[in-house]
């Protein structure tokens, strides 16, 4: 069934693949971006998915953007909280700004977006919320106390909201990708990345499409009995 889907961080990397996959499934998709204007315009031209620019860490900005999105595209049935940033540095050198930026963009954004769509989903008795966590929220990662905390926080948030929402036809799940070939992973130094890839049993980075396919399934009617779950897709790097 065709629905309205919103993907944050939806114009690049994993989010881009998710937006395209949901469009392929026949959904009306809107993609949110914040920083990279050029990539967003190229994305919109290439795949004809409308884009909306706002900061998912800012509740007021989310609120006004969602009003516009719901007017132009429709009430959000499928929300994919994918937007995320890294500020990798060991804790003994981390600034409060590096901590706060990651928590706000990667975790508080889930509160902001879910808070703003949940009542509509409850009224319509249907919703699919998919939160993109990370292997590094599951296992912790050297240099990522901020990111690991935010991504682990997403898992608790997902389980709690799943319980609150189950009786209203809304499923809430998390996906925990491993190291996927995106700009974010490419920012890790070559030496360190080679060491990380050596720890992945399948012997390679994942493809964004391999995460998008998991989201496609969780967003579908077939996944109605799955809620509060974390689906891990990491090439065997960390077996939960
Ligand atoms: N475990 C234990 N020790 C480690 C370590 C690890 N994983 N990584 C580094 N060290 C050690 C180093 O060997 C080094 O020790 P020596 O001085 O004795 O040789 C010491 O810690 C300092 O290491 P660095 O030189 O790397 O430290 P730095 O301060 O220059 O850099 C860093 C720190 C920027 C965090 C860098 O280590 C780094 O980029 N690490 C990778 C972090 C990472 O995996 N980020 C993931 C980004 S992608 C993503 O987040 C998407 C996703 O969801 C998967």
mmCIF file of C-alpha atoms and ligand atoms in Angstrom:
data_model
loop_
_atom_site.group_PDB
_atom_site.id
_atom_site.type_symbol
_atom_site.label_atom_id
_atom_site.label_comp_id
_atom_site.label_asym_id
_atom_site.label_seq_id
_atom_site.Cartn_x
_atom_site.Cartn_y
_atom_site.Cartn_z
ATOM 1 C CA UNK A 1 0.000 0.000 0.000
ATOM 2 C CA UNK A 2 1.363 3.441 -0.964
ATOM 3 C CA UNK A 3 2.089 5.671 2.013
ATOM 4 C CA UNK A 4 3.926 8.866 2.832
ATOM 5 C CA UNK A 5 7.475 8.300 4.010
ATOM 6 C CA UNK A 6 9.946 10.790 5.454
ATOM 7 C CA UNK A 7 13.663 10.037 5.595
ATOM 8 C CA UNK A 8 15.997 12.323 7.554
ATOM 9 C CA UNK A 9 19.510 12.642 6.206
ATOM 10 C CA UNK A 10 17.790 11.352 3.105
ATOM 11 C CA UNK A 11 19.874 12.793 0.291
ATOM 12 C CA UNK A 12 23.225 11.084 0.896
ATOM 13 C CA UNK A 13 24.647 7.772 2.039
ATOM 14 C CA UNK A 14 22.350 5.260 3.711
ATOM 15 C CA UNK A 15 19.445 7.741 3.802
ATOM 16 C CA UNK A 16 19.633 8.284 0.059
ATOM 17 C CA UNK A 17 19.429 4.530 -0.573
ATOM 18 C CA UNK A 18 16.491 4.273 1.841
ATOM 19 C CA UNK A 19 14.594 7.131 0.178
ATOM 20 C CA UNK A 20 15.068 5.553 -3.263
ATOM 21 C CA UNK A 21 14.049 2.084 -2.033
ATOM 22 C CA UNK A 22 10.872 3.410 -0.423
ATOM 23 C CA UNK A 23 10.023 5.292 -3.615
ATOM 24 C CA UNK A 24 10.572 2.058 -5.576
ATOM 25 C CA UNK A 25 7.988 0.454 -3.287
ATOM 26 C CA UNK A 26 5.463 3.056 -4.449
ATOM 27 C CA UNK A 27 5.546 5.361 -1.438
ATOM 28 C CA UNK A 28 5.462 9.145 -1.655
ATOM 29 C CA UNK A 29 8.827 10.049 -0.186
ATOM 30 C CA UNK A 30 10.251 13.269 1.238
ATOM 31 C CA UNK A 31 13.949 13.548 2.055
ATOM 32 C CA UNK A 32 15.326 15.856 4.719
ATOM 33 C CA UNK A 33 18.797 17.385 4.569
ATOM 34 C CA UNK A 34 20.613 20.094 6.438
ATOM 35 C CA UNK A 35 24.159 20.829 5.309
ATOM 36 C CA UNK A 36 25.022 19.742 1.801
ATOM 37 C CA UNK A 37 22.922 21.852 -0.537
ATOM 38 C CA UNK A 38 24.713 20.675 -3.689
ATOM 39 C CA UNK A 39 24.191 16.978 -2.933
ATOM 40 C CA UNK A 40 20.530 17.626 -2.122
ATOM 41 C CA UNK A 41 19.889 19.414 -5.415
ATOM 42 C CA UNK A 42 21.659 16.689 -7.389
ATOM 43 C CA UNK A 43 19.633 14.047 -5.534
ATOM 44 C CA UNK A 44 16.352 15.827 -6.260
ATOM 45 C CA UNK A 45 17.240 16.145 -9.959
ATOM 46 C CA UNK A 46 18.377 12.532 -10.287
ATOM 47 C CA UNK A 47 15.633 10.709 -8.424
ATOM 48 C CA UNK A 48 12.727 13.193 -8.342
ATOM 49 C CA UNK A 49 12.212 12.948 -4.600
ATOM 50 C CA UNK A 50 11.346 16.300 -2.981
ATOM 51 C CA UNK A 51 13.827 17.566 -0.391
ATOM 52 C CA UNK A 52 13.289 19.727 2.668
ATOM 53 C CA UNK A 53 16.056 21.591 4.450
ATOM 54 C CA UNK A 54 15.972 21.886 8.226
ATOM 55 C CA UNK A 55 17.895 20.975 11.352
ATOM 56 C CA UNK A 56 16.518 17.807 12.943
ATOM 57 C CA UNK A 57 18.188 18.820 16.223
ATOM 58 C CA UNK A 58 15.929 21.890 16.466
ATOM 59 C CA UNK A 59 12.393 21.105 17.644
ATOM 60 C CA UNK A 60 10.859 24.343 16.363
ATOM 61 C CA UNK A 61 12.456 23.867 12.935
ATOM 62 C CA UNK A 62 11.128 20.288 12.771
ATOM 63 C CA UNK A 63 7.665 21.486 13.753
ATOM 64 C CA UNK A 64 7.349 24.100 11.023
ATOM 65 C CA UNK A 65 8.918 21.826 8.384
ATOM 66 C CA UNK A 66 6.597 18.948 9.242
ATOM 67 C CA UNK A 67 3.558 21.203 8.831
ATOM 68 C CA UNK A 68 4.765 22.077 5.334
ATOM 69 C CA UNK A 69 5.641 18.464 4.456
ATOM 70 C CA UNK A 70 2.252 17.193 5.639
ATOM 71 C CA UNK A 71 0.493 19.865 3.566
ATOM 72 C CA UNK A 72 2.546 19.247 0.428
ATOM 73 C CA UNK A 73 3.068 15.453 0.568
ATOM 74 C CA UNK A 74 0.655 14.085 3.152
ATOM 75 C CA UNK A 75 0.571 12.900 6.774
ATOM 76 C CA UNK A 76 3.703 10.911 7.615
ATOM 77 C CA UNK A 77 3.021 7.167 7.848
ATOM 78 C CA UNK A 78 6.630 5.989 7.680
ATOM 79 C CA UNK A 79 9.360 7.890 9.512
ATOM 80 C CA UNK A 80 12.988 6.919 9.087
ATOM 81 C CA UNK A 81 15.268 8.690 11.563
ATOM 82 C CA UNK A 82 18.547 8.325 9.739
ATOM 83 C CA UNK A 83 20.256 11.721 10.102
ATOM 84 C CA UNK A 84 23.516 11.455 11.978
ATOM 85 C CA UNK A 85 26.914 13.048 12.401
ATOM 86 C CA UNK A 86 30.217 12.042 13.958
ATOM 87 C CA UNK A 87 32.728 14.124 15.901
ATOM 88 C CA UNK A 88 35.290 11.390 16.572
ATOM 89 C CA UNK A 89 37.793 12.183 19.304
ATOM 90 C CA UNK A 90 38.810 10.459 22.510
ATOM 91 C CA UNK A 91 36.863 11.604 25.584
ATOM 92 C CA UNK A 92 39.889 13.143 27.277
ATOM 93 C CA UNK A 93 40.079 15.616 24.367
ATOM 94 C CA UNK A 94 36.351 15.972 23.574
ATOM 95 C CA UNK A 95 34.765 19.408 23.931
ATOM 96 C CA UNK A 96 31.250 19.929 25.296
ATOM 97 C CA UNK A 97 30.295 21.143 21.806
ATOM 98 C CA UNK A 98 31.466 17.858 20.223
ATOM 99 C CA UNK A 99 29.419 15.929 22.757
ATOM 100 C CA UNK A 100 26.303 18.104 22.454
ATOM 101 C CA UNK A 101 26.272 18.276 18.651
ATOM 102 C CA UNK A 102 26.299 14.492 18.299
ATOM 103 C CA UNK A 103 23.698 13.884 21.010
ATOM 104 C CA UNK A 104 21.419 16.554 19.538
ATOM 105 C CA UNK A 105 21.673 15.472 15.908
ATOM 106 C CA UNK A 106 21.770 11.702 16.393
ATOM 107 C CA UNK A 107 19.498 11.166 19.411
ATOM 108 C CA UNK A 108 17.421 14.244 20.277
ATOM 109 C CA UNK A 109 16.381 14.318 16.616
ATOM 110 C CA UNK A 110 14.558 11.014 17.178
ATOM 111 C CA UNK A 111 12.569 12.600 19.992
ATOM 112 C CA UNK A 112 11.851 15.710 17.900
ATOM 113 C CA UNK A 113 10.641 13.856 14.822
ATOM 114 C CA UNK A 114 8.749 11.090 16.629
ATOM 115 C CA UNK A 115 7.071 13.546 18.993
ATOM 116 C CA UNK A 116 5.762 15.503 16.010
ATOM 117 C CA UNK A 117 4.384 12.567 13.994
ATOM 118 C CA UNK A 118 3.256 10.193 16.735
ATOM 119 C CA UNK A 119 -0.140 11.741 17.446
ATOM 120 C CA UNK A 120 -1.118 11.613 13.770
ATOM 121 C CA UNK A 121 -0.046 7.983 13.579
ATOM 122 C CA UNK A 122 -2.026 7.191 16.739
ATOM 123 C CA UNK A 123 -5.144 8.858 15.296
ATOM 124 C CA UNK A 124 -4.813 6.930 12.021
ATOM 125 C CA UNK A 125 -3.943 3.657 13.789
ATOM 126 C CA UNK A 126 -0.951 3.074 11.590
ATOM 127 C CA UNK A 127 2.706 3.957 11.639
ATOM 128 C CA UNK A 128 6.169 2.666 10.910
ATOM 129 C CA UNK A 129 9.080 4.263 12.726
ATOM 130 C CA UNK A 130 12.557 3.049 11.858
ATOM 131 C CA UNK A 131 15.509 4.474 13.752
ATOM 132 C CA UNK A 132 18.988 4.030 12.337
ATOM 133 C CA UNK A 133 21.370 3.116 15.149
ATOM 134 C CA UNK A 134 24.850 1.659 14.618
ATOM 135 C CA UNK A 135 27.113 -1.253 15.429
ATOM 136 C CA UNK A 136 28.998 1.312 17.515
ATOM 137 C CA UNK A 137 25.956 1.860 19.720
ATOM 138 C CA UNK A 138 25.950 -1.893 20.344
ATOM 139 C CA UNK A 139 29.642 -2.529 20.962
ATOM 140 C CA UNK A 140 31.107 0.923 21.740
ATOM 141 C CA UNK A 141 33.903 2.372 19.597
ATOM 142 C CA UNK A 142 37.241 3.916 20.537
ATOM 143 C CA UNK A 143 36.967 7.646 19.771
ATOM 144 C CA UNK A 144 33.159 7.691 19.783
ATOM 145 C CA UNK A 145 31.846 8.105 23.340
ATOM 146 C CA UNK A 146 29.425 10.709 21.973
ATOM 147 C CA UNK A 147 28.270 8.692 18.938
ATOM 148 C CA UNK A 148 28.181 5.347 20.776
ATOM 149 C CA UNK A 149 26.079 6.932 23.537
ATOM 150 C CA UNK A 150 23.655 8.480 21.039
ATOM 151 C CA UNK A 151 23.321 5.281 19.009
ATOM 152 C CA UNK A 152 22.864 3.150 22.151
ATOM 153 C CA UNK A 153 20.291 5.698 23.323
ATOM 154 C CA UNK A 154 18.351 5.111 20.122
ATOM 155 C CA UNK A 155 17.997 1.435 21.038
ATOM 156 C CA UNK A 156 16.407 2.203 24.424
ATOM 157 C CA UNK A 157 14.231 4.908 22.896
ATOM 158 C CA UNK A 158 13.033 2.456 20.233
ATOM 159 C CA UNK A 159 12.108 -0.241 22.751
ATOM 160 C CA UNK A 160 10.205 2.180 24.997
ATOM 161 C CA UNK A 161 8.285 3.857 22.172
ATOM 162 C CA UNK A 162 7.478 0.438 20.663
ATOM 163 C CA UNK A 163 5.711 -0.532 23.872
ATOM 164 C CA UNK A 164 3.759 2.715 23.998
ATOM 165 C CA UNK A 165 2.708 2.466 20.353
ATOM 166 C CA UNK A 166 1.977 -1.226 19.714
ATOM 167 C CA UNK A 167 -1.726 -1.040 20.513
ATOM 168 C CA UNK A 168 -2.113 1.787 17.989
ATOM 169 C CA UNK A 169 -0.844 -0.131 14.952
ATOM 170 C CA UNK A 170 2.520 1.600 15.058
ATOM 171 C CA UNK A 171 5.735 -0.398 14.949
ATOM 172 C CA UNK A 172 9.015 1.103 16.126
ATOM 173 C CA UNK A 173 12.244 -0.656 15.243
ATOM 174 C CA UNK A 174 15.936 0.063 14.992
ATOM 175 C CA UNK A 175 18.460 -0.964 12.386
ATOM 176 C CA UNK A 176 22.093 -1.216 13.477
ATOM 177 C CA UNK A 177 24.326 -1.012 10.404
ATOM 178 C CA UNK A 178 27.956 -1.928 10.542
ATOM 179 C CA UNK A 179 30.562 -0.089 8.475
ATOM 180 C CA UNK A 180 28.882 0.916 5.208
ATOM 181 C CA UNK A 181 30.625 2.524 2.230
ATOM 182 C CA UNK A 182 29.458 6.130 2.753
ATOM 183 C CA UNK A 183 31.105 9.542 3.128
ATOM 184 C CA UNK A 184 30.955 9.123 6.921
ATOM 185 C CA UNK A 185 33.052 5.961 6.856
ATOM 186 C CA UNK A 186 35.324 7.360 4.133
ATOM 187 C CA UNK A 187 36.241 10.136 6.593
ATOM 188 C CA UNK A 188 38.039 7.577 8.793
ATOM 189 C CA UNK A 189 41.779 7.486 8.035
ATOM 190 C CA UNK A 190 42.863 4.855 5.475
ATOM 191 C CA UNK A 191 45.009 2.896 7.965
ATOM 192 C CA UNK A 192 42.295 2.710 10.611
ATOM 193 C CA UNK A 193 39.675 1.775 8.016
ATOM 194 C CA UNK A 194 41.854 -1.053 6.700
ATOM 195 C CA UNK A 195 42.094 -2.406 10.253
ATOM 196 C CA UNK A 196 38.315 -2.157 10.656
ATOM 197 C CA UNK A 197 37.621 -3.968 7.364
ATOM 198 C CA UNK A 198 39.969 -6.738 8.495
ATOM 199 C CA UNK A 199 37.556 -7.320 11.407
ATOM 200 C CA UNK A 200 34.515 -7.791 9.141
ATOM 201 C CA UNK A 201 34.039 -11.514 8.459
ATOM 202 C CA UNK A 202 32.383 -10.964 5.063
ATOM 203 C CA UNK A 203 35.567 -9.112 4.112
ATOM 204 C CA UNK A 204 34.163 -5.812 2.883
ATOM 205 C CA UNK A 205 32.226 -2.704 3.793
ATOM 206 C CA UNK A 206 28.471 -2.941 3.453
ATOM 207 C CA UNK A 207 26.491 -1.251 0.691
ATOM 208 C CA UNK A 208 23.910 1.419 1.554
ATOM 209 C CA UNK A 209 21.340 -0.617 -0.412
ATOM 210 C CA UNK A 210 21.866 -3.533 2.003
ATOM 211 C CA UNK A 211 20.572 -1.331 4.820
ATOM 212 C CA UNK A 212 17.809 0.147 2.667
ATOM 213 C CA UNK A 213 16.421 -3.334 2.014
ATOM 214 C CA UNK A 214 16.056 -3.948 5.754
ATOM 215 C CA UNK A 215 14.218 -0.643 6.122
ATOM 216 C CA UNK A 216 11.986 -1.500 3.143
ATOM 217 C CA UNK A 217 10.913 -4.656 4.925
ATOM 218 C CA UNK A 218 10.339 -2.982 8.307
ATOM 219 C CA UNK A 219 8.262 -0.291 6.578
ATOM 220 C CA UNK A 220 6.061 -2.839 4.820
ATOM 221 C CA UNK A 221 2.795 -4.399 5.949
ATOM 222 C CA UNK A 222 4.663 -7.732 6.144
ATOM 223 C CA UNK A 223 6.547 -6.517 9.233
ATOM 224 C CA UNK A 224 3.441 -5.768 11.326
ATOM 225 C CA UNK A 225 4.437 -8.245 14.066
ATOM 226 C CA UNK A 226 7.966 -6.888 14.462
ATOM 227 C CA UNK A 227 8.278 -4.059 16.953
ATOM 228 C CA UNK A 228 10.860 -2.994 19.524
ATOM 229 C CA UNK A 229 13.484 -4.954 17.594
ATOM 230 C CA UNK A 230 16.983 -4.140 16.494
ATOM 231 C CA UNK A 231 17.978 -5.628 13.164
ATOM 232 C CA UNK A 232 21.737 -5.920 12.940
ATOM 233 C CA UNK A 233 23.397 -5.744 9.500
ATOM 234 C CA UNK A 234 27.157 -5.621 9.933
ATOM 235 C CA UNK A 235 28.767 -8.417 7.903
ATOM 236 C CA UNK A 236 29.330 -10.413 11.091
ATOM 237 C CA UNK A 237 31.632 -7.808 12.663
ATOM 238 C CA UNK A 238 29.750 -7.869 15.953
ATOM 239 C CA UNK A 239 27.492 -10.776 16.759
ATOM 240 C CA UNK A 240 24.809 -9.619 19.176
HETATM 241 N N1 LIG B 1 41.369 0.218 20.688
HETATM 242 C C1 LIG B 1 42.430 0.441 21.514
HETATM 243 N N2 LIG B 1 43.373 1.344 21.253
HETATM 244 C C2 LIG B 1 43.248 2.061 20.163
HETATM 245 C C3 LIG B 1 42.178 1.903 19.261
HETATM 246 C C4 LIG B 1 41.213 0.933 19.567
HETATM 247 N N3 LIG B 1 40.163 0.712 18.762
HETATM 248 N N4 LIG B 1 42.311 2.763 18.236
HETATM 249 C C5 LIG B 1 43.445 3.455 18.498
HETATM 250 N N5 LIG B 1 44.019 3.005 19.632
HETATM 251 C C6 LIG B 1 45.274 3.475 20.241
HETATM 252 C C7 LIG B 1 46.295 3.674 19.133
HETATM 253 O O1 LIG B 1 46.962 2.454 18.845
HETATM 254 C C8 LIG B 1 47.209 4.709 19.723
HETATM 255 O O2 LIG B 1 48.056 4.103 20.639
HETATM 256 P P1 LIG B 1 49.635 4.349 20.525
HETATM 257 O O3 LIG B 1 49.804 5.839 20.647
HETATM 258 O O4 LIG B 1 50.189 3.570 21.659
HETATM 259 O O5 LIG B 1 50.012 3.835 19.170
HETATM 260 C C9 LIG B 1 46.272 5.575 20.572
HETATM 261 O O6 LIG B 1 45.112 4.766 20.817
HETATM 262 C C10 LIG B 1 45.868 6.824 19.832
HETATM 263 O O7 LIG B 1 45.218 6.413 18.616
HETATM 264 P P2 LIG B 1 44.995 7.419 17.426
HETATM 265 O O8 LIG B 1 46.346 7.867 16.898
HETATM 266 O O9 LIG B 1 44.057 6.852 16.436
HETATM 267 O O10 LIG B 1 44.332 8.627 18.213
HETATM 268 P P3 LIG B 1 43.902 9.980 17.687
HETATM 269 O O11 LIG B 1 43.570 10.777 18.897
HETATM 270 O O12 LIG B 1 44.847 10.534 16.688
HETATM 271 O O13 LIG B 1 42.571 9.630 16.810
HETATM 272 C C11 LIG B 1 40.362 8.903 16.441
HETATM 273 C C12 LIG B 1 41.446 9.217 17.472
HETATM 274 C C13 LIG B 1 40.082 10.140 15.585
HETATM 275 C C14 LIG B 1 39.120 8.558 17.221
HETATM 276 C C15 LIG B 1 40.832 7.767 15.552
HETATM 277 O O14 LIG B 1 41.298 6.707 16.363
HETATM 278 C C16 LIG B 1 39.721 7.229 14.675
HETATM 279 O O15 LIG B 1 39.346 7.846 13.700
HETATM 280 N N6 LIG B 1 39.211 6.050 14.999
HETATM 281 C C17 LIG B 1 38.112 5.430 14.246
HETATM 282 C C18 LIG B 1 36.827 5.766 14.899
HETATM 283 C C19 LIG B 1 35.706 5.105 14.132
HETATM 284 O O16 LIG B 1 35.685 3.908 13.921
HETATM 285 N N7 LIG B 1 34.757 5.910 13.711
HETATM 286 C C20 LIG B 1 33.655 5.392 12.951
HETATM 287 C C21 LIG B 1 33.218 6.413 11.958
HETATM 288 S S1 LIG B 1 32.027 5.748 10.847
HETATM 289 C C22 LIG B 1 30.644 5.626 11.758
HETATM 290 O O17 LIG B 1 30.560 6.044 12.856
HETATM 291 C C23 LIG B 1 29.487 4.963 11.090
HETATM 292 C C24 LIG B 1 29.035 3.806 11.859
HETATM 293 O O18 LIG B 1 27.966 3.892 12.476
HETATM 294 C C25 LIG B 1 29.815 2.575 11.842
#
